[in-house]
PDB file of C-alpha atoms and ligand atoms in Angstrom:
ATOM      1  CA  MET A 439      -8.262  25.227  -2.080  1.00  0.00           C
ATOM      2  CA  PRO A 440      -6.331  24.082   0.999  1.00  0.00           C
ATOM      3  CA  SER A 441      -5.758  20.329   1.304  1.00  0.00           C
ATOM      4  CA  ARG A 442      -8.091  18.757   3.858  1.00  0.00           C
ATOM      5  CA  ILE A 443      -6.248  16.722   6.495  1.00  0.00           C
ATOM      6  CA  LEU A 444      -8.008  14.687   9.158  1.00  0.00           C
ATOM      7  CA  THR A 445      -5.869  13.756  12.142  1.00  0.00           C
ATOM      8  CA  VAL A 446      -7.009  10.957  14.448  1.00  0.00           C
ATOM      9  CA  ALA A 447      -4.921  11.262  17.607  1.00  0.00           C
ATOM     10  CA  GLY A 448      -4.693  12.158  21.275  1.00  0.00           C
ATOM     11  CA  SER A 449      -4.830  15.612  22.821  1.00  0.00           C
ATOM     12  CA  ASP A 450      -1.666  17.085  24.371  1.00  0.00           C
ATOM     13  CA  PRO A 451      -2.591  20.028  26.619  1.00  0.00           C
ATOM     14  CA  SER A 452       0.983  21.346  26.475  1.00  0.00           C
ATOM     15  CA  GLY A 453       0.487  21.935  22.755  1.00  0.00           C
ATOM     16  CA  GLY A 454       3.722  20.315  21.627  1.00  0.00           C
ATOM     17  CA  ALA A 455       2.565  16.927  20.373  1.00  0.00           C
ATOM     18  CA  GLY A 456      -0.614  15.039  19.446  1.00  0.00           C
ATOM     19  CA  ILE A 457      -3.653  16.754  17.948  1.00  0.00           C
ATOM     20  CA  GLN A 458      -2.299  20.200  18.834  1.00  0.00           C
ATOM     21  CA  ALA A 459       1.028  19.677  17.017  1.00  0.00           C
ATOM     22  CA  ASP A 460      -0.838  18.210  14.058  1.00  0.00           C
ATOM     23  CA  ILE A 461      -3.200  21.172  13.739  1.00  0.00           C
ATOM     24  CA  LYS A 462      -0.384  23.727  14.078  1.00  0.00           C
ATOM     25  CA  THR A 463       1.738  21.970  11.459  1.00  0.00           C
ATOM     26  CA  ILE A 464      -1.148  21.523   9.020  1.00  0.00           C
ATOM     27  CA  MET A 465      -2.130  25.197   9.330  1.00  0.00           C
ATOM     28  CA  ALA A 466       1.457  26.433   9.071  1.00  0.00           C
ATOM     29  CA  LEU A 467       1.798  24.557   5.785  1.00  0.00           C
ATOM     30  CA  GLY A 468      -1.428  25.885   4.314  1.00  0.00           C
ATOM     31  CA  GLY A 469      -3.704  22.893   4.883  1.00  0.00           C
ATOM     32  CA  TYR A 470      -7.162  22.695   6.445  1.00  0.00           C
ATOM     33  CA  ALA A 471      -6.968  20.705   9.712  1.00  0.00           C
ATOM     34  CA  MET A 472      -9.705  18.493  11.165  1.00  0.00           C
ATOM     35  CA  SER A 473      -9.315  16.323  14.248  1.00  0.00           C
ATOM     36  CA  ALA A 474     -10.920  13.275  15.842  1.00  0.00           C
ATOM     37  CA  VAL A 475      -9.737  12.867  19.432  1.00  0.00           C
ATOM     38  CA  THR A 476      -8.968   9.288  20.585  1.00  0.00           C
ATOM     39  CA  ALA A 477      -7.892  10.141  24.140  1.00  0.00           C
ATOM     40  CA  VAL A 478      -7.189  13.131  26.308  1.00  0.00           C
ATOM     41  CA  THR A 479      -3.730  12.989  27.822  1.00  0.00           C
ATOM     42  CA  VAL A 480      -2.586  14.864  30.888  1.00  0.00           C
ATOM     43  CA  GLN A 481       0.978  15.828  30.016  1.00  0.00           C
ATOM     44  CA  ASP A 482       3.491  18.618  29.998  1.00  0.00           C
ATOM     45  CA  THR A 483       6.991  18.836  28.551  1.00  0.00           C
ATOM     46  CA  LEU A 484       8.275  16.592  31.368  1.00  0.00           C
ATOM     47  CA  LYS A 485       5.994  13.553  31.127  1.00  0.00           C
ATOM     48  CA  ILE A 486       2.596  11.973  30.583  1.00  0.00           C
ATOM     49  CA  TYR A 487       0.676  11.760  33.870  1.00  0.00           C
ATOM     50  CA  ASP A 488      -2.574  10.222  32.651  1.00  0.00           C
ATOM     51  CA  VAL A 489      -4.440   9.081  29.535  1.00  0.00           C
ATOM     52  CA  ILE A 490      -8.236   9.353  29.494  1.00  0.00           C
ATOM     53  CA  PRO A 491      -9.682   7.317  26.612  1.00  0.00           C
ATOM     54  CA  ILE A 492     -12.619   8.361  24.423  1.00  0.00           C
ATOM     55  CA  ASP A 493     -15.020   5.518  23.660  1.00  0.00           C
ATOM     56  CA  SER A 494     -14.361   4.008  20.225  1.00  0.00           C
ATOM     57  CA  VAL A 495     -17.990   4.577  19.187  1.00  0.00           C
ATOM     58  CA  GLN A 496     -17.503   8.294  19.765  1.00  0.00           C
ATOM     59  CA  VAL A 497     -14.158   8.282  17.951  1.00  0.00           C
ATOM     60  CA  ALA A 498     -15.794   6.615  14.946  1.00  0.00           C
ATOM     61  CA  ALA A 499     -18.662   9.127  15.099  1.00  0.00           C
ATOM     62  CA  GLN A 500     -16.204  12.043  14.974  1.00  0.00           C
ATOM     63  CA  ILE A 501     -14.407  10.569  11.957  1.00  0.00           C
ATOM     64  CA  ASN A 502     -17.593   9.643  10.091  1.00  0.00           C
ATOM     65  CA  CYS A 503     -19.316  12.971  10.467  1.00  0.00           C
ATOM     66  CA  VAL A 504     -16.404  15.061   9.189  1.00  0.00           C
ATOM     67  CA  LEU A 505     -15.706  12.644   6.339  1.00  0.00           C
ATOM     68  CA  ASN A 506     -19.359  12.679   5.308  1.00  0.00           C
ATOM     69  CA  ASP A 507     -19.603  16.442   5.465  1.00  0.00           C
ATOM     70  CA  ILE A 508     -16.225  17.956   4.510  1.00  0.00           C
ATOM     71  CA  GLY A 509     -14.226  14.926   3.336  1.00  0.00           C
ATOM     72  CA  ALA A 510     -10.445  14.520   3.547  1.00  0.00           C
ATOM     73  CA  ASP A 511      -7.529  14.405   1.109  1.00  0.00           C
ATOM     74  CA  VAL A 512      -5.319  12.532   3.592  1.00  0.00           C
ATOM     75  CA  ILE A 513      -6.058  10.849   6.935  1.00  0.00           C
ATOM     76  CA  LYS A 514      -3.221  10.872   9.464  1.00  0.00           C
ATOM     77  CA  THR A 515      -3.329   8.814  12.641  1.00  0.00           C
ATOM     78  CA  GLY A 516      -1.276   9.175  15.807  1.00  0.00           C
ATOM     79  CA  MET A 517      -2.125   7.621  19.170  1.00  0.00           C
ATOM     80  CA  LEU A 518      -5.030   5.220  18.605  1.00  0.00           C
ATOM     81  CA  HIS A 519      -4.833   4.003  22.196  1.00  0.00           C
ATOM     82  CA  SER A 520      -7.306   1.076  22.228  1.00  0.00           C
ATOM     83  CA  THR A 521      -8.176  -2.029  20.220  1.00  0.00           C
ATOM     84  CA  GLY A 522     -11.699  -0.598  19.976  1.00  0.00           C
ATOM     85  CA  VAL A 523     -10.424   2.451  18.090  1.00  0.00           C
ATOM     86  CA  VAL A 524      -8.242   0.312  15.798  1.00  0.00           C
ATOM     87  CA  SER A 525     -11.275  -1.874  14.946  1.00  0.00           C
ATOM     88  CA  ALA A 526     -13.498   1.157  14.397  1.00  0.00           C
ATOM     89  CA  LEU A 527     -10.873   2.667  12.090  1.00  0.00           C
ATOM     90  CA  PHE A 528     -10.730  -0.595  10.128  1.00  0.00           C
ATOM     91  CA  ASP A 529     -14.505  -0.527   9.606  1.00  0.00           C
ATOM     92  CA  ILE A 530     -14.285   3.037   8.310  1.00  0.00           C
ATOM     93  CA  LEU A 531     -11.279   2.404   6.035  1.00  0.00           C
ATOM     94  CA  ARG A 532     -12.827  -0.589   4.318  1.00  0.00           C
ATOM     95  CA  SER A 533     -16.003   1.341   3.561  1.00  0.00           C
ATOM     96  CA  LEU A 534     -14.247   4.359   1.981  1.00  0.00           C
ATOM     97  CA  LYS A 535     -15.029   4.790  -1.691  1.00  0.00           C
ATOM     98  CA  PRO A 536     -12.819   6.090  -3.195  1.00  0.00           C
ATOM     99  CA  PRO A 537     -10.016   5.266  -0.743  1.00  0.00           C
ATOM    100  CA  ILE A 538      -8.219   8.112   1.064  1.00  0.00           C
ATOM    101  CA  PRO A 539      -4.417   8.022   1.526  1.00  0.00           C
ATOM    102  CA  LEU A 540      -3.553   7.015   5.084  1.00  0.00           C
ATOM    103  CA  ILE A 541      -0.447   8.037   7.017  1.00  0.00           C
ATOM    104  CA  VAL A 542      -0.019   6.065  10.220  1.00  0.00           C
ATOM    105  CA  ASP A 543       2.362   7.231  12.930  1.00  0.00           C
ATOM    106  CA  PRO A 544       2.307   4.039  15.028  1.00  0.00           C
ATOM    107  CA  VAL A 545       2.562   5.567  18.486  1.00  0.00           C
ATOM    108  CA  ILE A 546       3.024   2.621  20.856  1.00  0.00           C
ATOM    109  CA  LEU A 547       5.052   3.660  23.891  1.00  0.00           C
ATOM    110  CA  SER A 548       5.702   7.089  25.349  1.00  0.00           C
ATOM    111  CA  THR A 549       9.221   7.978  26.422  1.00  0.00           C
ATOM    112  CA  SER A 550       7.878   8.052  29.987  1.00  0.00           C
ATOM    113  CA  GLY A 551       6.735   4.437  29.608  1.00  0.00           C
ATOM    114  CA  HIS A 552       2.938   4.951  29.268  1.00  0.00           C
ATOM    115  CA  ALA A 553       1.369   2.353  26.946  1.00  0.00           C
ATOM    116  CA  LEU A 554      -0.272   4.366  24.179  1.00  0.00           C
ATOM    117  CA  LEU A 555      -1.422   1.218  22.358  1.00  0.00           C
ATOM    118  CA  CYS A 556      -1.638  -2.217  24.008  1.00  0.00           C
ATOM    119  CA  GLU A 557      -0.086  -5.381  22.528  1.00  0.00           C
ATOM    120  CA  GLU A 558      -3.418  -6.620  21.207  1.00  0.00           C
ATOM    121  CA  GLY A 559      -3.899  -3.222  19.549  1.00  0.00           C
ATOM    122  CA  VAL A 560      -0.503  -3.524  17.873  1.00  0.00           C
ATOM    123  CA  ASN A 561      -1.376  -6.970  16.470  1.00  0.00           C
ATOM    124  CA  LEU A 562      -4.714  -5.670  15.222  1.00  0.00           C
ATOM    125  CA  LEU A 563      -2.977  -2.683  13.642  1.00  0.00           C
ATOM    126  CA  ILE A 564      -0.726  -5.020  11.655  1.00  0.00           C
ATOM    127  CA  GLU A 565      -3.485  -7.405  10.678  1.00  0.00           C
ATOM    128  CA  LYS A 566      -6.296  -4.960   9.861  1.00  0.00           C
ATOM    129  CA  ILE A 567      -4.850  -1.496   9.202  1.00  0.00           C
ATOM    130  CA  PHE A 568      -1.548  -2.284   7.425  1.00  0.00           C
ATOM    131  CA  PRO A 569      -3.283  -3.134   4.092  1.00  0.00           C
ATOM    132  CA  PHE A 570      -4.739   0.398   3.958  1.00  0.00           C
ATOM    133  CA  ILE A 571      -1.547   2.286   4.865  1.00  0.00           C
ATOM    134  CA  THR A 572       0.063   4.615   2.324  1.00  0.00           C
ATOM    135  CA  LEU A 573       2.914   5.517   4.680  1.00  0.00           C
ATOM    136  CA  LEU A 574       3.875   4.054   8.066  1.00  0.00           C
ATOM    137  CA  THR A 575       6.239   6.213  10.160  1.00  0.00           C
ATOM    138  CA  PRO A 576       7.700   4.224  13.091  1.00  0.00           C
ATOM    139  CA  ASN A 577      10.616   5.476  15.174  1.00  0.00           C
ATOM    140  CA  LEU A 578      13.396   2.985  15.971  1.00  0.00           C
ATOM    141  CA  ALA A 579      11.631   1.392  18.960  1.00  0.00           C
ATOM    142  CA  GLU A 580       8.329   1.149  17.093  1.00  0.00           C
ATOM    143  CA  ALA A 581      10.071  -0.378  14.056  1.00  0.00           C
ATOM    144  CA  ALA A 582      11.484  -3.059  16.372  1.00  0.00           C
ATOM    145  CA  ALA A 583       8.137  -3.702  18.094  1.00  0.00           C
ATOM    146  CA  LEU A 584       6.206  -3.952  14.816  1.00  0.00           C
ATOM    147  CA  SER A 585       8.776  -6.057  12.937  1.00  0.00           C
ATOM    148  CA  GLY A 586       9.499  -8.412  15.835  1.00  0.00           C
ATOM    149  CA  MET A 587      13.197  -7.503  15.756  1.00  0.00           C
ATOM    150  CA  LYS A 588      14.983  -7.297  19.112  1.00  0.00           C
ATOM    151  CA  VAL A 589      16.560  -3.969  18.336  1.00  0.00           C
ATOM    152  CA  VAL A 590      16.708  -1.442  15.506  1.00  0.00           C
ATOM    153  CA  ALA A 591      19.647   0.868  16.119  1.00  0.00           C
ATOM    154  CA  ASP A 592      21.556   1.449  12.868  1.00  0.00           C
ATOM    155  CA  LEU A 593      20.948   1.930   9.142  1.00  0.00           C
ATOM    156  CA  GLN A 594      21.314  -1.761   8.336  1.00  0.00           C
ATOM    157  CA  GLN A 595      18.769  -2.763  10.980  1.00  0.00           C
ATOM    158  CA  MET A 596      16.455   0.015   9.799  1.00  0.00           C
ATOM    159  CA  GLU A 597      16.484  -1.459   6.302  1.00  0.00           C
ATOM    160  CA  GLU A 598      15.933  -4.960   7.654  1.00  0.00           C
ATOM    161  CA  ALA A 599      12.977  -3.837   9.774  1.00  0.00           C
ATOM    162  CA  GLY A 600      11.563  -1.848   6.872  1.00  0.00           C
ATOM    163  CA  LYS A 601      11.626  -4.890   4.603  1.00  0.00           C
ATOM    164  CA  ILE A 602       9.800  -6.952   7.232  1.00  0.00           C
ATOM    165  CA  LEU A 603       7.149  -4.235   7.618  1.00  0.00           C
ATOM    166  CA  LEU A 604       6.659  -3.954   3.843  1.00  0.00           C
ATOM    167  CA  SER A 605       6.261  -7.737   3.661  1.00  0.00           C
ATOM    168  CA  GLN A 606       3.386  -7.515   6.145  1.00  0.00           C
ATOM    169  CA  GLY A 607       1.132  -6.214   3.384  1.00  0.00           C
ATOM    170  CA  LEU A 608       1.489  -2.434   3.728  1.00  0.00           C
ATOM    171  CA  GLY A 609      -0.891  -0.667   1.363  1.00  0.00           C
ATOM    172  CA  GLN A 610      -1.961  -3.902  -0.327  1.00  0.00           C
ATOM    173  CA  LYS A 611      -5.570  -2.771  -0.648  1.00  0.00           C
ATOM    174  CA  ASN A 612      -4.795   0.754  -1.865  1.00  0.00           C
ATOM    175  CA  GLY A 613      -2.247   0.318  -4.651  1.00  0.00           C
ATOM    176  CA  GLY A 614       0.884   0.135  -2.497  1.00  0.00           C
ATOM    177  CA  GLY A 615       2.477   1.407   0.674  1.00  0.00           C
ATOM    178  CA  ALA A 616       5.766   2.677   2.047  1.00  0.00           C
ATOM    179  CA  VAL A 617       7.561   2.829   5.364  1.00  0.00           C
ATOM    180  CA  LEU A 618       9.591   5.716   6.747  1.00  0.00           C
ATOM    181  CA  ILE A 619      11.753   4.629   9.666  1.00  0.00           C
ATOM    182  CA  LYS A 620      12.644   7.716  11.678  1.00  0.00           C
ATOM    183  CA  GLY A 621      16.168   7.963  12.978  1.00  0.00           C
ATOM    184  CA  GLY A 622      15.775  10.739  15.530  1.00  0.00           C
ATOM    185  CA  HIS A 623      17.062   8.352  18.202  1.00  0.00           C
ATOM    186  CA  LEU A 624      20.119   7.116  16.269  1.00  0.00           C
ATOM    187  CA  VAL A 625      23.395   7.381  18.148  1.00  0.00           C
ATOM    188  CA  GLY A 626      25.921   9.593  16.373  1.00  0.00           C
ATOM    189  CA  GLU A 627      26.337  12.955  14.673  1.00  0.00           C
ATOM    190  CA  ASP A 628      23.467  12.622  12.187  1.00  0.00           C
ATOM    191  CA  VAL A 629      19.782  11.843  12.164  1.00  0.00           C
ATOM    192  CA  SER A 630      18.682   9.822   9.137  1.00  0.00           C
ATOM    193  CA  ASP A 631      15.133   8.910   8.183  1.00  0.00           C
ATOM    194  CA  MET A 632      14.851   5.958   5.774  1.00  0.00           C
ATOM    195  CA  LEU A 633      12.050   5.705   3.212  1.00  0.00           C
ATOM    196  CA  LEU A 634      11.437   2.268   1.698  1.00  0.00           C
ATOM    197  CA  PHE A 635       8.928   0.970  -0.819  1.00  0.00           C
ATOM    198  CA  TYR A 636       8.716  -1.417  -3.758  1.00  0.00           C
ATOM    199  CA  LYS A 637       8.526  -0.206  -7.332  1.00  0.00           C
ATOM    200  CA  LYS A 638       7.873  -3.041  -9.785  1.00  0.00           C
ATOM    201  CA  ASP A 639       9.231  -5.586  -7.253  1.00  0.00           C
ATOM    202  CA  ARG A 640      12.456  -3.606  -6.749  1.00  0.00           C
ATOM    203  CA  LEU A 641      13.162  -2.166  -3.331  1.00  0.00           C
ATOM    204  CA  GLN A 642      13.632   1.612  -3.415  1.00  0.00           C
ATOM    205  CA  LYS A 643      15.578   3.157  -0.543  1.00  0.00           C
ATOM    206  CA  TYR A 644      16.052   6.851   0.204  1.00  0.00           C
ATOM    207  CA  LEU A 645      17.868   8.438   3.134  1.00  0.00           C
ATOM    208  CA  PHE A 646      17.059  11.889   4.474  1.00  0.00           C
ATOM    209  CA  SER A 647      19.877  13.018   6.717  1.00  0.00           C
ATOM    210  CA  SER A 648      20.735  16.098   8.690  1.00  0.00           C
ATOM    211  CA  GLN A 649      22.962  17.038  11.552  1.00  0.00           C
ATOM    212  CA  LYS A 650      21.617  15.874  14.921  1.00  0.00           C
ATOM    213  CA  GLN A 651      20.764  18.987  16.902  1.00  0.00           C
ATOM    214  CA  ASN A 652      21.935  19.003  20.469  1.00  0.00           C
ATOM    215  CA  THR A 653      18.747  20.291  22.058  1.00  0.00           C
ATOM    216  CA  ARG A 654      16.044  19.378  24.552  1.00  0.00           C
ATOM    217  CA  ASN A 655      13.366  20.820  22.225  1.00  0.00           C
ATOM    218  CA  THR A 656      12.151  17.676  20.470  1.00  0.00           C
ATOM    219  CA  HIS A 657       8.660  17.248  21.934  1.00  0.00           C
ATOM    220  CA  GLY A 658       6.292  16.176  19.168  1.00  0.00           C
ATOM    221  CA  THR A 659       8.867  15.799  16.378  1.00  0.00           C
ATOM    222  CA  GLY A 660       7.183  12.582  15.227  1.00  0.00           C
ATOM    223  CA  CYS A 661       3.657  14.061  15.125  1.00  0.00           C
ATOM    224  CA  SER A 662       4.888  17.177  13.348  1.00  0.00           C
ATOM    225  CA  LEU A 663       6.839  15.175  10.764  1.00  0.00           C
ATOM    226  CA  ALA A 664       3.865  12.958   9.885  1.00  0.00           C
ATOM    227  CA  SER A 665       1.512  15.964   9.660  1.00  0.00           C
ATOM    228  CA  ALA A 666       3.915  17.877   7.419  1.00  0.00           C
ATOM    229  CA  ILE A 667       4.166  14.828   5.152  1.00  0.00           C
ATOM    230  CA  ALA A 668       0.356  14.586   5.140  1.00  0.00           C
ATOM    231  CA  VAL A 669      -0.151  18.164   3.898  1.00  0.00           C
ATOM    232  CA  LYS A 670       2.554  18.009   1.219  1.00  0.00           C
ATOM    233  CA  TYR A 671       1.414  14.583   0.054  1.00  0.00           C
ATOM    234  CA  ALA A 672      -2.166  15.810  -0.220  1.00  0.00           C
ATOM    235  CA  ASP A 673      -0.937  18.782  -2.273  1.00  0.00           C
ATOM    236  CA  LEU A 674       1.209  16.725  -4.639  1.00  0.00           C
ATOM    237  CA  ARG A 675      -0.312  13.280  -5.050  1.00  0.00           C
ATOM    238  CA  GLN A 676      -1.783  12.128  -8.365  1.00  0.00           C
ATOM    239  CA  SER A 677      -3.108   8.816  -7.003  1.00  0.00           C
ATOM    240  CA  VAL A 678      -3.687   7.156  -3.623  1.00  0.00           C
ATOM    241  CA  PHE A 679      -0.171   5.691  -3.610  1.00  0.00           C
ATOM    242  CA  ASP A 680       2.144   8.042  -5.482  1.00  0.00           C
ATOM    243  CA  PRO A 681       5.829   7.271  -4.724  1.00  0.00           C
ATOM    244  CA  ASN A 682       7.156  10.472  -6.354  1.00  0.00           C
ATOM    245  CA  ALA A 683       4.834  12.649  -4.294  1.00  0.00           C
ATOM    246  CA  LEU A 684       5.736  10.672  -1.188  1.00  0.00           C
ATOM    247  CA  PHE A 685       9.455  11.205  -1.751  1.00  0.00           C
ATOM    248  CA  LYS A 686       8.972  14.968  -2.175  1.00  0.00           C
ATOM    249  CA  ALA A 687       6.659  15.191   0.849  1.00  0.00           C
ATOM    250  CA  VAL A 688       9.109  13.324   3.094  1.00  0.00           C
ATOM    251  CA  GLU A 689      12.052  15.409   1.885  1.00  0.00           C
ATOM    252  CA  PHE A 690      10.144  18.619   2.599  1.00  0.00           C
ATOM    253  CA  ALA A 691       8.908  17.428   6.021  1.00  0.00           C
ATOM    254  CA  HIS A 692      12.374  16.296   7.161  1.00  0.00           C
ATOM    255  CA  HIS A 693      13.729  19.822   6.569  1.00  0.00           C
ATOM    256  CA  TYR A 694      10.614  21.454   8.030  1.00  0.00           C
ATOM    257  CA  VAL A 695      11.072  19.562  11.323  1.00  0.00           C
ATOM    258  CA  ALA A 696      14.807  20.342  11.424  1.00  0.00           C
ATOM    259  CA  LYS A 697      14.021  24.076  11.103  1.00  0.00           C
ATOM    260  CA  ALA A 698      11.184  23.840  13.632  1.00  0.00           C
ATOM    261  CA  ILE A 699      13.608  22.296  16.157  1.00  0.00           C
ATOM    262  CA  GLU A 700      16.284  24.899  15.370  1.00  0.00           C
ATOM    263  CA  THR A 701      13.916  27.799  16.052  1.00  0.00           C
ATOM    264  CA  ALA A 702      12.035  26.236  18.996  1.00  0.00           C
ATOM    265  CA  PRO A 703      10.779  28.754  21.587  1.00  0.00           C
ATOM    266  CA  ASN A 704      12.507  26.885  24.426  1.00  0.00           C
ATOM    267  CA  PHE A 705       9.382  26.529  26.582  1.00  0.00           C
ATOM    268  CA  GLY A 706       8.839  24.281  29.599  1.00  0.00           C
ATOM    269  CA  LYS A 707      11.145  22.416  31.917  1.00  0.00           C
ATOM    270  CA  GLY A 708      11.459  19.171  29.928  1.00  0.00           C
ATOM    271  CA  LYS A 709      11.381  18.309  26.218  1.00  0.00           C
ATOM    272  CA  GLY A 710      10.256  21.635  24.771  1.00  0.00           C
ATOM    273  CA  PRO A 711       7.870  22.106  21.818  1.00  0.00           C
ATOM    274  CA  LEU A 712       8.908  23.052  18.277  1.00  0.00           C
ATOM    275  CA  ASN A 713       8.313  26.278  16.393  1.00  0.00           C
ATOM    276  CA  HIS A 714       5.606  25.179  13.974  1.00  0.00           C
ATOM    277  CA  ILE A 715       5.074  28.505  12.211  1.00  0.00           C
ATOM    278  CA  LEU A 716       8.421  29.013  10.543  1.00  0.00           C
TER     279      LEU A 716
HETATM  280  N1  ATP B1500      17.959  16.011  17.687  1.00  0.00           N
HETATM  281  C1  ATP B1500      17.438  16.044  16.458  1.00  0.00           C
HETATM  282  N2  ATP B1500      18.009  16.815  15.497  1.00  0.00           N
HETATM  283  C2  ATP B1500      17.496  16.863  14.256  1.00  0.00           C
HETATM  284  N3  ATP B1500      16.405  16.170  13.862  1.00  0.00           N
HETATM  285  C3  ATP B1500      15.787  15.398  14.767  1.00  0.00           C
HETATM  286  C4  ATP B1500      16.249  15.285  16.110  1.00  0.00           C
HETATM  287  N4  ATP B1500      15.431  14.447  16.806  1.00  0.00           N
HETATM  288  C5  ATP B1500      14.494  14.064  15.925  1.00  0.00           C
HETATM  289  N5  ATP B1500      14.692  14.595  14.694  1.00  0.00           N
HETATM  290  C6  ATP B1500      13.849  14.413  13.507  1.00  0.00           C
HETATM  291  O1  ATP B1500      12.510  14.471  13.933  1.00  0.00           O
HETATM  292  C7  ATP B1500      11.708  13.534  13.221  1.00  0.00           C
HETATM  293  C8  ATP B1500      11.043  12.578  14.199  1.00  0.00           C
HETATM  294  O2  ATP B1500      11.958  11.560  14.547  1.00  0.00           O
HETATM  295  P1  ATP B1500      11.950  10.740  15.908  1.00  0.00           P
HETATM  296  O3  ATP B1500      12.767   9.519  15.665  1.00  0.00           O
HETATM  297  O4  ATP B1500      12.352  11.634  17.018  1.00  0.00           O
HETATM  298  O5  ATP B1500      10.411  10.368  16.038  1.00  0.00           O
HETATM  299  P2  ATP B1500       9.566  10.008  17.339  1.00  0.00           P
HETATM  300  O6  ATP B1500      10.400   9.269  18.338  1.00  0.00           O
HETATM  301  O7  ATP B1500       8.339   9.345  16.874  1.00  0.00           O
HETATM  302  O8  ATP B1500       9.189  11.440  17.920  1.00  0.00           O
HETATM  303  P3  ATP B1500       8.196  11.722  19.154  1.00  0.00           P
HETATM  304  O9  ATP B1500       9.120  11.897  20.337  1.00  0.00           O
HETATM  305  O10 ATP B1500       7.508  12.963  18.766  1.00  0.00           O
HETATM  306  O11 ATP B1500       7.296  10.553  19.277  1.00  0.00           O
HETATM  307  C9  ATP B1500      12.656  12.862  12.238  1.00  0.00           C
HETATM  308  O12 ATP B1500      12.577  13.516  10.987  1.00  0.00           O
HETATM  309  C10 ATP B1500      14.007  13.044  12.871  1.00  0.00           C
HETATM  310  O13 ATP B1500      15.019  13.008  11.889  1.00  0.00           O
HETATM  311 MG1   MG B1501       6.601   9.162  17.999  1.00  0.00          MG
END
């Protein structure tokens, strides 16, 4: 039986990021993909031109009907876009029995400067959604925004931000939570993603490093990474929060994304999409 993954995210018509990247990744890794669309973006590999929101009532309806009918082994969220959607997600999460592991890619700002979640939405995310999160996957800028740090730009600051995020109650309601700070934007020769969580009050830290590829083809790396983790975690997990499964899923996904960048089809005039089907 394929693992059932529900992605709650925005549509990217260029097919490199968002819902489209999630579905491609999930299918490539043998999962069954379902999607609830939070907003329709108008974008290509160069930039985001517009974001057309879907009403939160309709987003909640999409999530509820697929969960009631098919169910999900992991829920993955990307761009939530509005406070309404964050609130609706909270209502759904607190009513789930049994709980479903939740991977949150906290998309806040696009590289082109479009707000993909407003400040109030970010505060609500921390207050309401953090307690249900199995894994939070911020990039450097998102780690800074969520932790309140001015800047997160090296391994030491990544650890500091991670500790702050863990202290904000990640996974409290579902047996524990972890944070993976993505280092795709680190300056230097390597990219390193840092996984942090507590095991019996002791901080566990793992680094996943590879050579930074000198390429323009990095559109949707974050979405693809989180979706790859979602499928592997769904395949491996023994409980809602399973640190061993999480470690293996992150390790696998880090290498999957590196290979997907390496073999990218080189499409478009801007940041090109990855090769999801390796
Ligand atoms: N140039 C690169 N070479 C190798 N790996 C990379 C490169 N850029 C990003 N990655 C990897 O891609 C994954 C996503 O990291 P990144 O920090 O780019 O996330 P992001 O900013 O959220 O991505 P997105 O632009 O899709 O939102 C990480 O596993 C990171 O290590
Ligand atoms: Mg991202």
